[in-house]
Short mmCIF file of C-alpha atoms in Angstrom, two decimals:
data_model
loop_
_atom_site.label_atom_id
_atom_site.label_comp_id
_atom_site.label_asym_id
_atom_site.label_seq_id
_atom_site.Cartn_x
_atom_site.Cartn_y
_atom_site.Cartn_z
CA MET A 175 -85.41 24.54 13.64
CA ARG A 176 -85.27 25.31 16.95
CA ARG A 177 -82.59 27.49 18.03
CA SER A 178 -79.80 25.79 20.22
CA LEU A 179 -77.42 27.29 22.66
CA SER A 180 -75.14 24.90 21.63
CA ASP A 181 -71.53 26.82 21.53
CA GLN A 182 -73.40 30.30 21.63
CA VAL A 183 -71.67 30.83 24.63
CA CYS A 184 -68.33 30.66 26.61
CA ILE A 185 -66.66 30.88 29.99
CA VAL A 186 -63.88 33.86 30.00
CA GLY A 187 -62.59 33.92 33.38
CA VAL A 188 -62.16 31.70 36.49
CA GLY A 189 -61.11 32.74 39.95
CA GLU A 190 -61.16 31.13 43.34
CA THR A 191 -60.10 32.25 46.90
CA ASP A 192 -57.78 30.19 49.01
CA TYR A 193 -59.49 27.05 50.47
CA VAL A 194 -58.93 27.00 54.16
CA ARG A 195 -59.94 25.80 57.49
CA GLY A 196 -60.63 29.06 59.77
CA THR A 197 -61.48 32.48 58.18
CA ASP A 198 -62.86 35.66 59.52
CA LYS A 199 -63.94 37.04 56.13
CA SER A 200 -67.80 36.91 55.58
CA LEU A 201 -69.19 34.76 52.65
CA THR A 202 -69.95 38.04 51.08
CA GLN A 203 -66.59 38.69 50.97
CA LEU A 204 -65.31 35.42 49.85
CA LEU A 205 -67.57 35.43 47.05
CA THR A 206 -66.54 39.02 45.93
CA GLU A 207 -63.13 37.88 45.99
CA ALA A 208 -63.30 35.14 44.01
CA ALA A 209 -65.54 37.42 41.50
CA VAL A 210 -62.95 39.86 41.20
CA ASN A 211 -60.42 37.17 40.47
CA ALA A 212 -62.59 36.19 38.07
CA CYS A 213 -62.48 39.40 36.63
CA LYS A 214 -58.63 39.71 36.62
CA ASP A 215 -58.30 36.22 34.85
CA ALA A 216 -60.15 37.61 32.12
CA GLY A 217 -59.01 41.15 31.94
CA ILE A 218 -62.02 42.71 32.26
CA HIS A 219 -63.07 45.49 34.85
CA PRO A 220 -65.34 44.02 37.64
CA SER A 221 -67.62 47.02 36.88
CA GLU A 222 -68.51 45.54 33.25
CA ILE A 223 -70.25 42.91 35.07
CA ASP A 224 -73.98 43.00 34.43
CA GLY A 225 -75.34 39.94 35.89
CA VAL A 226 -74.96 37.99 39.12
CA ILE A 227 -75.92 34.49 40.07
CA ASN A 228 -74.86 33.34 43.65
CA PRO A 229 -77.28 30.66 43.07
CA TRP A 230 -77.61 29.09 46.33
CA ARG A 231 -77.12 30.17 49.86
CA TYR A 232 -79.36 31.48 52.09
CA ASN A 233 -77.60 34.41 53.79
CA VAL A 234 -75.84 35.99 50.78
CA ARG A 235 -78.14 37.27 48.22
CA CYS A 236 -77.01 38.51 44.50
CA GLU A 237 -77.32 42.25 45.11
CA ASP A 238 -75.08 42.00 48.11
CA LEU A 239 -72.05 41.13 45.63
CA VAL A 240 -73.05 44.41 43.71
CA ALA A 241 -71.20 47.17 45.65
CA GLY A 242 -67.99 45.16 46.37
CA LEU A 243 -67.66 44.67 42.24
CA GLY A 244 -68.83 48.27 41.56
CA ILE A 245 -71.43 47.22 39.45
CA LYS A 246 -73.57 50.42 38.62
CA GLU A 247 -76.57 48.77 36.63
CA LEU A 248 -76.98 45.25 37.31
CA LYS A 249 -79.22 43.70 34.70
CA PHE A 250 -80.01 40.29 35.66
CA SER A 251 -79.79 38.34 38.62
CA GLY A 252 -80.96 34.72 39.42
CA ARG A 253 -81.31 31.86 41.88
CA SER A 254 -81.39 28.13 41.71
CA GLU A 255 -82.87 25.90 44.58
CA MET A 256 -80.82 23.00 43.98
CA GLY A 257 -78.11 22.32 46.19
CA GLY A 258 -74.82 21.60 44.82
CA ALA A 259 -76.26 20.96 41.15
CA SER A 260 -76.99 24.97 41.64
CA ALA A 261 -73.45 26.00 40.18
CA VAL A 262 -74.14 24.51 36.63
CA ALA A 263 -77.60 25.26 36.61
CA ALA A 264 -76.81 28.74 37.18
CA ILE A 265 -74.23 28.78 34.21
CA GLN A 266 -77.32 27.36 32.22
CA GLN A 267 -79.42 30.20 33.47
CA ALA A 268 -76.21 32.71 32.49
CA ALA A 269 -75.89 31.14 29.38
CA LEU A 270 -79.72 32.01 28.28
CA ALA A 271 -78.97 35.77 29.76
CA VAL A 272 -76.04 36.41 27.87
CA GLU A 273 -76.90 34.58 24.72
CA HIS A 274 -80.29 36.65 24.74
CA GLY A 275 -78.49 39.68 25.14
CA VAL A 276 -80.20 40.51 28.45
CA ALA A 277 -77.00 40.69 29.90
CA GLU A 278 -73.37 40.72 28.54
CA TYR A 279 -70.45 39.16 31.54
CA VAL A 280 -72.63 37.48 34.32
CA VAL A 281 -70.52 36.38 37.03
CA VAL A 282 -71.40 32.84 38.44
CA THR A 283 -70.34 32.11 42.09
CA THR A 284 -70.38 29.80 44.79
CA GLY A 285 -68.94 29.23 48.06
CA GLN A 286 -69.50 28.41 51.70
CA LYS A 287 -68.14 28.63 55.07
CA GLY A 288 -68.37 25.12 55.54
CA PHE A 289 -65.63 25.20 58.52
CA SER A 290 -66.27 28.41 60.19
CA GLY A 291 -69.99 28.73 59.37
CA PRO A 292 -72.90 25.96 59.42
CA ARG A 293 -71.08 22.71 59.42
CA LEU A 294 -72.70 19.72 58.07
CA GLY A 295 -71.07 17.38 60.18
CA GLY A 296 -71.13 19.31 63.49
CA THR A 297 -74.11 18.67 66.28
CA ASP A 298 -74.97 22.42 66.48
CA PRO A 299 -78.99 22.92 66.96
CA ARG A 300 -79.19 25.60 64.55
CA ILE A 301 -78.78 23.31 61.66
CA LEU A 302 -82.71 22.96 61.69
CA ASP A 303 -83.39 26.69 60.98
CA PHE A 304 -80.56 26.31 58.46
CA ASN A 305 -81.99 23.52 56.58
CA ASN A 306 -85.71 25.23 56.68
CA THR A 307 -84.21 28.19 54.56
CA ILE A 308 -82.13 25.96 51.95
CA MET A 309 -84.31 22.69 51.72
CA PRO A 310 -87.57 22.10 49.79
CA ASN A 311 -90.97 21.08 51.25
CA PRO A 312 -89.56 22.15 55.11
CA GLU A 313 -92.91 21.13 56.39
CA TYR A 314 -92.43 17.58 55.93
CA ARG A 315 -89.05 17.52 56.99
CA ASP A 316 -89.97 19.37 60.62
CA ASN A 317 -93.01 16.74 60.99
CA MET A 318 -91.54 13.62 59.53
CA GLU A 319 -87.80 13.77 59.48
CA TYR A 320 -86.19 15.83 62.45
CA PRO A 321 -88.30 13.87 65.10
CA TYR A 322 -86.29 10.95 64.23
CA GLY A 323 -82.73 12.43 63.76
CA LEU A 324 -82.72 12.74 59.89
CA MET A 325 -81.25 16.26 59.14
CA VAL A 326 -77.87 16.02 57.47
CA PRO A 327 -76.89 15.27 53.81
CA MET A 328 -74.97 12.26 54.63
CA GLN A 329 -77.67 10.82 56.31
CA TYR A 330 -80.24 11.56 53.34
CA PHE A 331 -77.93 10.15 50.65
CA SER A 332 -77.36 6.77 52.81
CA LEU A 333 -80.45 5.86 52.42
CA HIS A 334 -80.13 5.82 48.60
CA ALA A 335 -76.59 4.41 48.84
CA ASN A 336 -77.80 1.42 51.09
CA ARG A 337 -81.12 0.76 48.31
CA TRP A 338 -78.44 0.89 45.79
CA PHE A 339 -76.16 -1.70 47.38
CA TYR A 340 -79.18 -4.02 48.23
CA GLU A 341 -80.78 -3.76 44.61
CA TYR A 342 -77.69 -4.20 42.27
CA ASN A 343 -75.04 -5.49 45.10
CA PRO A 344 -72.09 -3.39 43.44
CA ASP A 345 -68.41 -4.05 44.87
CA PRO A 346 -67.81 -1.68 48.19
CA ILE A 347 -64.67 -0.77 46.99
CA GLY A 348 -65.68 1.47 44.10
CA MET A 349 -66.47 4.18 47.20
CA GLN A 350 -62.75 3.79 48.24
CA ILE A 351 -61.13 4.16 44.89
CA VAL A 352 -63.28 7.20 44.03
CA ALA A 353 -61.67 8.36 47.56
CA MET A 354 -58.16 7.13 46.91
CA THR A 355 -58.30 8.96 43.37
CA CYS A 356 -59.52 12.32 44.68
CA ARG A 357 -56.78 12.56 47.07
CA GLU A 358 -54.15 11.62 45.05
CA HIS A 359 -55.43 14.26 42.15
CA ALA A 360 -55.25 16.79 45.10
CA GLN A 361 -51.62 16.30 45.00
CA ASN A 362 -51.39 17.98 41.86
CA ASN A 363 -53.42 21.26 42.68
CA SER A 364 -51.90 24.12 44.56
CA LYS A 365 -55.17 25.06 45.77
CA ALA A 366 -56.36 21.71 47.19
CA TYR A 367 -56.87 21.71 50.75
CA MET A 368 -55.73 18.00 50.93
CA LYS A 369 -52.39 18.70 48.79
CA GLY A 370 -49.72 17.60 51.11
CA ARG A 371 -51.95 15.20 53.18
CA VAL A 372 -51.81 11.87 51.47
CA MET A 373 -54.14 9.30 52.43
CA THR A 374 -53.31 4.84 52.35
CA GLU A 375 -55.88 2.39 51.84
CA GLU A 376 -55.64 1.70 55.37
CA ASP A 377 -56.00 5.45 56.39
CA TYR A 378 -59.45 5.13 54.39
CA GLN A 379 -60.37 1.83 55.84
CA ASN A 380 -59.73 2.96 59.36
CA SER A 381 -61.53 6.35 59.22
CA PRO A 382 -64.56 6.29 61.42
CA MET A 383 -67.96 5.35 60.07
CA LEU A 384 -70.42 7.75 60.41
CA VAL A 385 -73.50 7.16 58.80
CA ASN A 386 -73.48 3.80 57.14
CA PRO A 387 -71.99 3.23 54.46
CA PHE A 388 -70.13 6.51 54.95
CA ARG A 389 -66.82 6.67 56.51
CA LEU A 390 -65.06 10.14 57.22
CA PHE A 391 -63.05 10.09 53.96
CA ASP A 392 -66.37 9.18 51.78
CA CYS A 393 -67.42 12.66 52.94
CA SER A 394 -66.60 15.78 50.94
CA LEU A 395 -64.35 18.84 53.04
CA GLU A 396 -65.60 21.31 55.36
CA VAL A 397 -63.53 24.40 54.33
CA ASP A 398 -64.33 27.89 53.74
CA GLY A 399 -63.99 29.32 50.33
CA ALA A 400 -65.42 30.52 46.96
CA GLY A 401 -65.29 30.15 43.57
CA ALA A 402 -66.69 32.27 40.43
CA VAL A 403 -66.75 32.07 36.59
CA ILE A 404 -67.69 34.52 34.17
CA VAL A 405 -69.86 33.80 31.16
CA THR A 406 -70.67 35.65 28.16
CA SER A 407 -71.87 35.34 24.66
CA LYS A 408 -69.71 34.32 21.55
CA ARG A 409 -70.28 37.80 20.37
CA ASN A 410 -67.77 39.11 22.70
CA ALA A 411 -65.25 35.85 22.58
CA HIS A 412 -62.81 38.12 20.29
CA ARG A 413 -61.77 40.01 23.75
CA PHE A 414 -60.36 36.99 25.29
CA LYS A 415 -57.50 34.62 24.82
CA LYS A 416 -59.04 31.19 25.31
CA PRO A 417 -62.74 31.25 25.77
CA ILE A 418 -63.97 27.93 26.81
CA TYR A 419 -67.53 26.91 24.84
CA ILE A 420 -70.46 25.54 26.53
CA ALA A 421 -71.07 22.51 23.76
CA GLY A 422 -74.32 21.36 26.16
CA ILE A 423 -75.98 21.92 29.27
CA ALA A 424 -78.83 20.91 31.22
CA GLU A 425 -80.57 20.42 34.52
CA GLY A 426 -82.52 17.74 35.97
CA HIS A 427 -85.22 17.03 38.66
CA ALA A 428 -86.11 13.29 40.28
CA ASN A 429 -89.76 12.51 40.42
CA GLN A 430 -91.00 13.96 43.01
CA PRO A 431 -88.12 16.33 43.54
CA ASP A 432 -88.88 17.44 47.42
CA ASP A 433 -87.96 13.92 49.07
CA MET A 434 -85.89 10.92 48.37
CA PRO A 435 -87.12 7.96 50.14
CA THR A 436 -91.07 8.31 49.22
CA ARG A 437 -90.36 8.77 45.65
CA PRO A 438 -91.34 5.77 43.62
CA ASP A 439 -87.54 4.84 42.96
CA ILE A 440 -85.23 6.33 45.52
CA LEU A 441 -82.66 5.87 42.99
CA ASP A 442 -84.07 8.14 40.40
CA MET A 443 -81.77 10.95 39.97
CA GLY A 444 -82.03 14.44 37.88
CA ILE A 445 -79.12 13.92 36.15
CA LYS A 446 -80.42 10.81 34.31
CA TYR A 447 -82.85 13.24 32.90
CA ALA A 448 -80.44 15.93 32.19
CA ALA A 449 -77.54 13.86 31.12
CA PRO A 450 -79.37 12.84 27.45
CA ARG A 451 -80.44 16.38 26.98
CA ALA A 452 -76.78 17.72 27.42
CA PHE A 453 -75.35 15.01 25.18
CA GLU A 454 -77.74 16.00 22.66
CA MET A 455 -77.24 19.33 22.80
CA ALA A 456 -73.70 19.14 22.38
CA GLY A 457 -73.59 16.85 19.29
CA ILE A 458 -71.13 14.73 21.41
CA SER A 459 -70.92 11.04 22.77
CA ARG A 460 -69.55 9.96 25.76
CA ASP A 461 -66.41 8.62 24.21
CA GLU A 462 -65.17 11.93 23.27
CA ILE A 463 -65.38 13.37 26.54
CA ASP A 464 -61.84 13.74 27.82
CA PHE A 465 -62.09 14.16 31.60
CA ALA A 466 -65.10 14.31 33.92
CA GLU A 467 -65.10 16.87 37.21
CA ILE A 468 -68.16 14.80 38.92
CA TYR A 469 -69.79 16.41 41.58
CA ASP A 470 -68.80 14.49 44.77
CA CYS A 471 -69.90 15.82 48.25
CA PHE A 472 -69.63 11.75 49.03
CA THR A 473 -67.85 9.15 47.02
CA PHE A 474 -70.87 6.93 46.29
CA ILE A 475 -72.83 9.80 44.32
CA VAL A 476 -69.87 10.12 42.09
CA LEU A 477 -70.20 6.28 41.14
CA ARG A 478 -74.03 6.78 40.89
CA GLN A 479 -73.43 9.97 38.84
CA ILE A 480 -71.10 7.61 36.25
CA GLU A 481 -74.32 4.99 35.87
CA GLU A 482 -76.98 7.73 35.44
CA MET A 483 -75.23 9.35 32.96
CA GLY A 484 -74.90 6.15 30.78
CA PHE A 485 -71.09 5.36 31.04
CA CYS A 486 -72.19 2.06 32.30
CA GLU A 487 -75.45 0.18 34.01
CA ARG A 488 -76.46 0.81 37.50
CA GLY A 489 -74.57 -1.36 39.43
CA GLU A 490 -71.39 -1.33 37.64
CA ALA A 491 -69.62 1.73 38.41
CA PRO A 492 -67.60 0.07 40.87
CA GLU A 493 -66.10 -1.91 38.08
CA PHE A 494 -65.62 0.97 35.82
CA VAL A 495 -63.58 2.72 38.35
CA LYS A 496 -61.28 -0.12 38.64
CA ASN A 497 -57.62 -0.31 37.05
CA GLY A 498 -56.80 3.32 36.58
CA ARG A 499 -59.83 4.24 34.46
CA ILE A 500 -60.52 7.43 36.26
CA THR A 501 -56.95 8.90 36.81
CA TYR A 502 -54.66 10.61 34.35
CA GLY A 503 -54.00 8.50 31.45
CA GLY A 504 -57.09 6.63 31.85
CA GLN A 505 -60.21 6.66 29.80
CA LEU A 506 -62.20 9.03 31.97
CA PRO A 507 -60.06 11.05 34.24
CA ILE A 508 -62.43 12.54 37.44
CA ASN A 509 -61.88 15.24 39.71
CA THR A 510 -58.66 16.32 37.94
CA HIS A 511 -58.34 18.90 40.74
CA GLY A 512 -59.25 16.88 43.87
CA GLY A 513 -63.01 17.49 44.05
CA LEU A 514 -64.89 18.36 46.79
CA LEU A 515 -63.50 15.19 48.43
CA SER A 516 -59.72 16.60 48.55
CA GLN A 517 -59.76 20.36 47.17
CA ALA A 518 -62.80 21.81 48.63
CA HIS A 519 -66.68 21.86 49.08
CA ILE A 520 -67.31 25.10 47.89
CA VAL A 521 -70.88 23.89 46.11
CA GLY A 522 -69.43 22.97 42.90
CA ILE A 523 -68.01 26.00 40.84
CA ASN A 524 -64.32 24.44 41.79
CA HIS A 525 -65.66 21.55 39.10
CA VAL A 526 -66.33 24.09 36.66
CA VAL A 527 -62.79 26.07 37.06
CA GLU A 528 -60.66 23.05 37.26
CA ALA A 529 -62.60 22.18 33.64
CA VAL A 530 -61.74 25.39 32.42
CA HIS A 531 -57.71 25.13 33.32
CA GLN A 532 -57.86 21.69 31.55
CA LEU A 533 -59.26 23.13 28.60
CA ARG A 534 -56.93 26.03 28.46
CA GLY A 535 -54.29 23.74 29.03
CA GLU A 536 -53.42 25.42 32.17
CA ALA A 537 -53.87 22.43 35.00
CA GLY A 538 -50.17 22.23 36.00
CA ALA A 539 -49.10 18.69 37.04
CA ALA A 540 -53.05 17.74 36.95
CA GLN A 541 -53.31 18.55 33.25
CA VAL A 542 -54.73 16.00 30.93
CA GLU A 543 -53.22 15.47 27.94
CA ASP A 544 -54.40 16.86 24.77
CA ALA A 545 -57.80 17.94 26.76
CA LYS A 546 -60.21 19.29 24.09
CA ILE A 547 -63.79 17.99 25.70
CA GLY A 548 -64.41 18.24 29.30
CA LEU A 549 -67.68 17.60 31.45
CA VAL A 550 -68.99 18.92 34.56
CA THR A 551 -71.57 17.75 36.69
CA GLY A 552 -73.72 19.07 39.75
CA TYR A 553 -75.38 17.09 42.42
CA GLY A 554 -77.46 18.31 45.47
CA ASP A 555 -80.44 19.19 47.23
CA MET A 556 -83.06 15.73 46.87
CA GLY A 557 -81.15 14.26 43.99
CA ASP A 558 -81.29 17.39 41.73
CA GLY A 559 -78.61 17.19 38.96
CA SER A 560 -77.07 19.54 36.22
CA ILE A 561 -74.38 18.70 33.66
CA ALA A 562 -72.29 20.71 31.43
CA ILE A 563 -70.20 19.78 28.38
CA LEU A 564 -67.50 21.89 27.61
CA HIS A 565 -64.48 22.31 25.22
CA ASN A 566 -61.96 24.75 23.96
CA MET B 243 -85.09 30.35 73.24
CA ASN B 244 -81.19 31.04 73.79
CA HIS B 245 -78.83 28.55 72.22
CA VAL B 246 -78.21 26.49 75.59
CA GLU B 247 -81.90 26.04 76.06
CA LEU B 248 -82.52 24.44 72.55
CA GLN B 249 -79.60 21.98 73.06
CA ALA B 250 -81.69 19.66 75.58
CA ILE B 251 -84.71 19.46 73.45
CA ARG B 252 -85.97 16.98 71.23
CA PRO B 253 -86.86 18.18 67.81
CA LEU B 254 -90.57 17.37 67.35
CA PRO B 255 -93.37 18.47 64.81
CA ASN B 256 -92.77 22.08 64.95
CA ARG B 257 -95.63 24.41 63.04
CA ASP B 258 -93.15 27.52 64.44
CA SER B 259 -90.60 26.98 62.43
CA ASP B 260 -91.86 29.02 59.40
CA TRP B 261 -93.76 32.44 60.76
CA SER B 262 -95.90 32.35 57.42
CA ARG B 263 -97.42 28.21 58.08
CA ASP B 264 -100.95 29.11 58.99
CA TRP B 265 -101.86 25.93 57.78
CA ASN B 266 -101.57 22.82 59.30
CA LEU B 267 -101.28 20.06 56.86
CA TYR B 268 -100.27 16.89 59.01
CA LYS B 269 -102.94 17.68 61.90
CA PRO B 270 -105.35 14.33 60.76
CA PHE B 271 -101.92 12.60 60.72
CA TRP B 272 -100.79 13.53 64.21
CA GLU B 273 -104.94 12.99 65.31
CA GLY B 274 -104.36 9.44 63.79
CA THR B 275 -101.23 8.67 65.97
CA ARG B 276 -102.42 9.61 69.09
CA GLU B 277 -105.22 6.67 68.48
CA GLY B 278 -102.84 4.28 67.32
CA LYS B 279 -103.55 4.44 63.59
CA LEU B 280 -101.54 5.78 60.58
CA PHE B 281 -103.44 8.19 57.86
CA VAL B 282 -102.20 9.10 54.50
CA GLN B 283 -104.26 11.02 51.81
CA GLU B 284 -106.29 9.74 49.10
CA CYS B 285 -106.97 11.36 45.73
CA THR B 286 -110.78 11.77 45.08
CA ALA B 287 -110.38 11.73 41.69
CA THR B 288 -108.24 8.54 41.18
CA GLY B 289 -108.06 6.92 44.33
CA LYS B 290 -104.19 6.40 44.67
CA LYS B 291 -102.82 6.99 48.18
CA ILE B 292 -100.49 10.02 48.51
CA TRP B 293 -97.61 10.60 50.98
CA PRO B 294 -96.03 12.88 51.73
CA PRO B 295 -99.44 15.08 52.08
CA ARG B 296 -99.94 17.86 49.44
CA PHE B 297 -102.61 20.37 49.27
CA LEU B 298 -103.92 19.28 46.03
CA SER B 299 -103.59 15.76 44.41
CA PRO B 300 -100.23 14.92 42.40
CA TYR B 301 -102.60 12.84 40.03
CA GLU B 302 -105.41 14.46 38.99
CA PRO B 303 -104.96 18.34 38.24
CA GLY B 304 -106.91 19.99 40.78
CA ALA B 305 -107.99 17.10 42.63
CA GLU B 306 -108.96 17.04 46.41
CA VAL B 307 -107.53 14.83 48.58
CA LYS B 308 -109.40 13.15 51.70
CA TRP B 309 -107.36 11.36 54.65
CA VAL B 310 -107.69 7.51 54.72
CA GLU B 311 -106.45 4.81 57.18
CA VAL B 312 -103.32 2.53 56.13
CA GLY B 313 -102.16 -0.46 57.73
CA THR B 314 -99.65 -0.76 60.34
CA ARG B 315 -97.39 -3.30 58.79
CA GLY B 316 -94.89 -3.44 56.20
CA VAL B 317 -91.28 -3.90 54.96
CA ILE B 318 -87.97 -1.77 55.29
CA TYR B 319 -87.32 -0.40 52.28
CA THR B 320 -84.23 1.32 52.81
CA PHE B 321 -82.02 2.40 56.16
CA ASN B 322 -78.94 3.62 57.62
CA ILE B 323 -77.39 3.18 60.74
CA VAL B 324 -76.19 6.65 62.50
CA HIS B 325 -72.74 6.32 64.27
CA ARG B 326 -72.47 10.28 65.00
CA SER B 327 -74.95 12.76 66.54
CA PHE B 328 -75.44 15.72 64.29
CA TYR B 329 -78.36 17.31 67.08
CA PRO B 330 -77.70 17.59 70.69
CA TYR B 331 -81.03 15.41 71.53
CA PHE B 332 -79.77 12.45 69.70
CA ASN B 333 -75.72 12.59 71.40
CA ASP B 334 -76.85 9.80 73.75
CA GLN B 335 -78.89 7.92 71.04
CA ILE B 336 -76.51 6.95 68.70
CA PRO B 337 -76.25 4.10 67.16
CA TYR B 338 -79.62 4.56 66.07
CA ALA B 339 -81.26 3.48 62.62
CA LEU B 340 -83.29 5.43 60.25
CA VAL B 341 -86.03 3.02 58.84
CA VAL B 342 -88.02 3.60 55.40
CA VAL B 343 -90.97 1.39 55.85
CA ASP B 344 -93.18 0.37 52.78
CA VAL B 345 -96.62 -0.12 53.90
CA GLY B 346 -98.13 -0.43 50.54
CA ASP B 347 -99.72 1.49 47.64
CA GLY B 348 -96.38 3.40 47.51
CA VAL B 349 -96.48 4.61 51.03
CA ARG B 350 -93.19 4.72 53.00
CA PHE B 351 -92.89 6.18 56.46
CA LEU B 352 -89.50 7.35 58.18
CA GLY B 353 -88.59 6.22 61.75
CA ASN B 354 -86.45 4.54 63.89
CA THR B 355 -86.54 1.03 65.26
CA VAL B 356 -87.62 -0.21 68.51
CA GLY B 357 -87.39 -3.62 70.15
CA MET B 358 -84.29 -4.60 68.35
CA ASP B 359 -80.47 -3.80 67.79
CA PRO B 360 -80.42 -0.99 65.53
CA THR B 361 -77.28 -2.08 63.91
CA LYS B 362 -78.95 -5.49 62.75
CA VAL B 363 -81.23 -3.16 60.68
CA LYS B 364 -81.61 -5.39 57.05
CA ILE B 365 -83.90 -4.23 53.69
CA GLY B 366 -86.76 -6.55 53.57
CA MET B 367 -87.32 -7.30 57.04
CA GLU B 368 -90.87 -7.22 58.43
CA MET B 369 -91.87 -4.07 60.58
CA GLU B 370 -94.64 -3.10 62.68
CA ALA B 371 -95.78 0.38 63.85
CA ALA B 372 -94.90 1.49 67.47
CA PHE B 373 -96.82 4.21 68.63
CA GLU B 374 -94.41 6.48 70.99
CA LYS B 375 -96.47 8.87 73.28
CA VAL B 376 -93.96 11.79 73.85
CA ASP B 377 -96.75 14.31 75.14
CA ASP B 378 -100.58 14.96 74.99
CA GLU B 379 -100.08 16.41 71.53
CA VAL B 380 -97.08 14.09 69.75
CA THR B 381 -97.10 10.57 69.48
CA LEU B 382 -94.36 9.29 67.00
CA VAL B 383 -94.19 6.37 64.96
CA GLN B 384 -91.37 3.81 65.45
CA TRP B 385 -90.87 0.61 64.19
CA LYS B 386 -90.36 -2.61 65.93
CA PRO B 387 -89.95 -6.26 63.98
CA VAL B 388 -92.52 -8.64 63.43
CA ASN B 389 -90.91 -11.53 64.39
CA GLY B 390 -89.61 -10.03 67.69
CA GLY B 391 -86.19 -8.45 68.99
CA ILE B 392 -82.95 -9.18 67.24
#
């Protein structure tokens, strides 16, 4: 019988920086601070870390974090070229490493200076240099996209969204429900950038149309910050008070993964392939999920992931999210901390941090009652997907 | 080139953006547009069209590819309408539309619209290539509605 990774690995520490607009700190410093905070949370000394994955960013390498953590002998490092799907995909890499004893404690950290550094909603011509270091097939982008003014995620993903609306006629209110839900949830999270900044339906509807169908409030936040988690084998679980186990984990890539509009079906997404593998590994059904932290760089992609994970059919997610189903007390509370839309866009690790808080029962006002099994997703690049199913 | 000089420049096919790019995969395509023609690749083993261009066929491991002409008419597969500029050149171009036009055999090209109100773009519209000569090297491919302006 094939050996399974299920329940062999746990997350034993989580940490975050503050989420702000405006900082003098380097991204290296933010990532290191988040990692140190995760070590404090775990109760281990940072020098015990022997694996580092800062999976996806062009200007900070894994080795750049070693000195700040006081690591004397790094045994494992890794990268993941999946944009916002990289955080969860990196946890899969870390899980494989610790399960086989390649390393004992691997820190996975993501972050960005989304406000003080490269801004994806700005007008700086250096965006193309930035893109060419983080995106697949830069030669295609140079030749076939930039000359026509296609260069930022909200443009790329709107091409997917508009085809979805055309083929399946989903209710446009779904995007507003996701935006409103995340903003409401952010009011329960002390770290959330939008805590104290409530949004009415009118605010949402009056927010400017940037690239149809995306209004400003369909887009995630440009903030500065970082988060980190510590992954170890269950061999070491006895050292920690509340280890959170990885029941299932997977990454997936659409066909073809380097471009969306030219692939046979622009609605094809990596998570469609990853989700069945993760659920099978976990031996857990969709009905058993108590909450889901769903990667929300844009409102519509939350809806699409709900569909492609199999919680409902294509085009039906706007119906699925109605009537309180995705808030506390509903069937599937999502983004209990506010998500990338209303807490912070630090490339996804904050979703994992919140899932761990929930499963430890430490989520405060955002606590989902009796949370036992949580789901976290990642989405990014040209539709890559990742998924983890965690339990306490 | 400094930051200010970059601001005024239209982004054009640029082989120099990657120091290591000593090949020129798109050369046959841009040679074709200068003649008002669209070329894509074809798999020499299966005869299937390939777009975007590849170094080897994705349909038959190791099979070579050749360039073949395709038609200049197609149907809008998807689109967006851009109301905010993300690059200085486009500051006075907004709102503009990005259209993905399916010309058949699984080949889809991306471009902007010409000869119509870009905010009136719809999926399913029939479009025809409109070749925009930028300079002696570059002729971009834009798309105009077959049934006249809207």
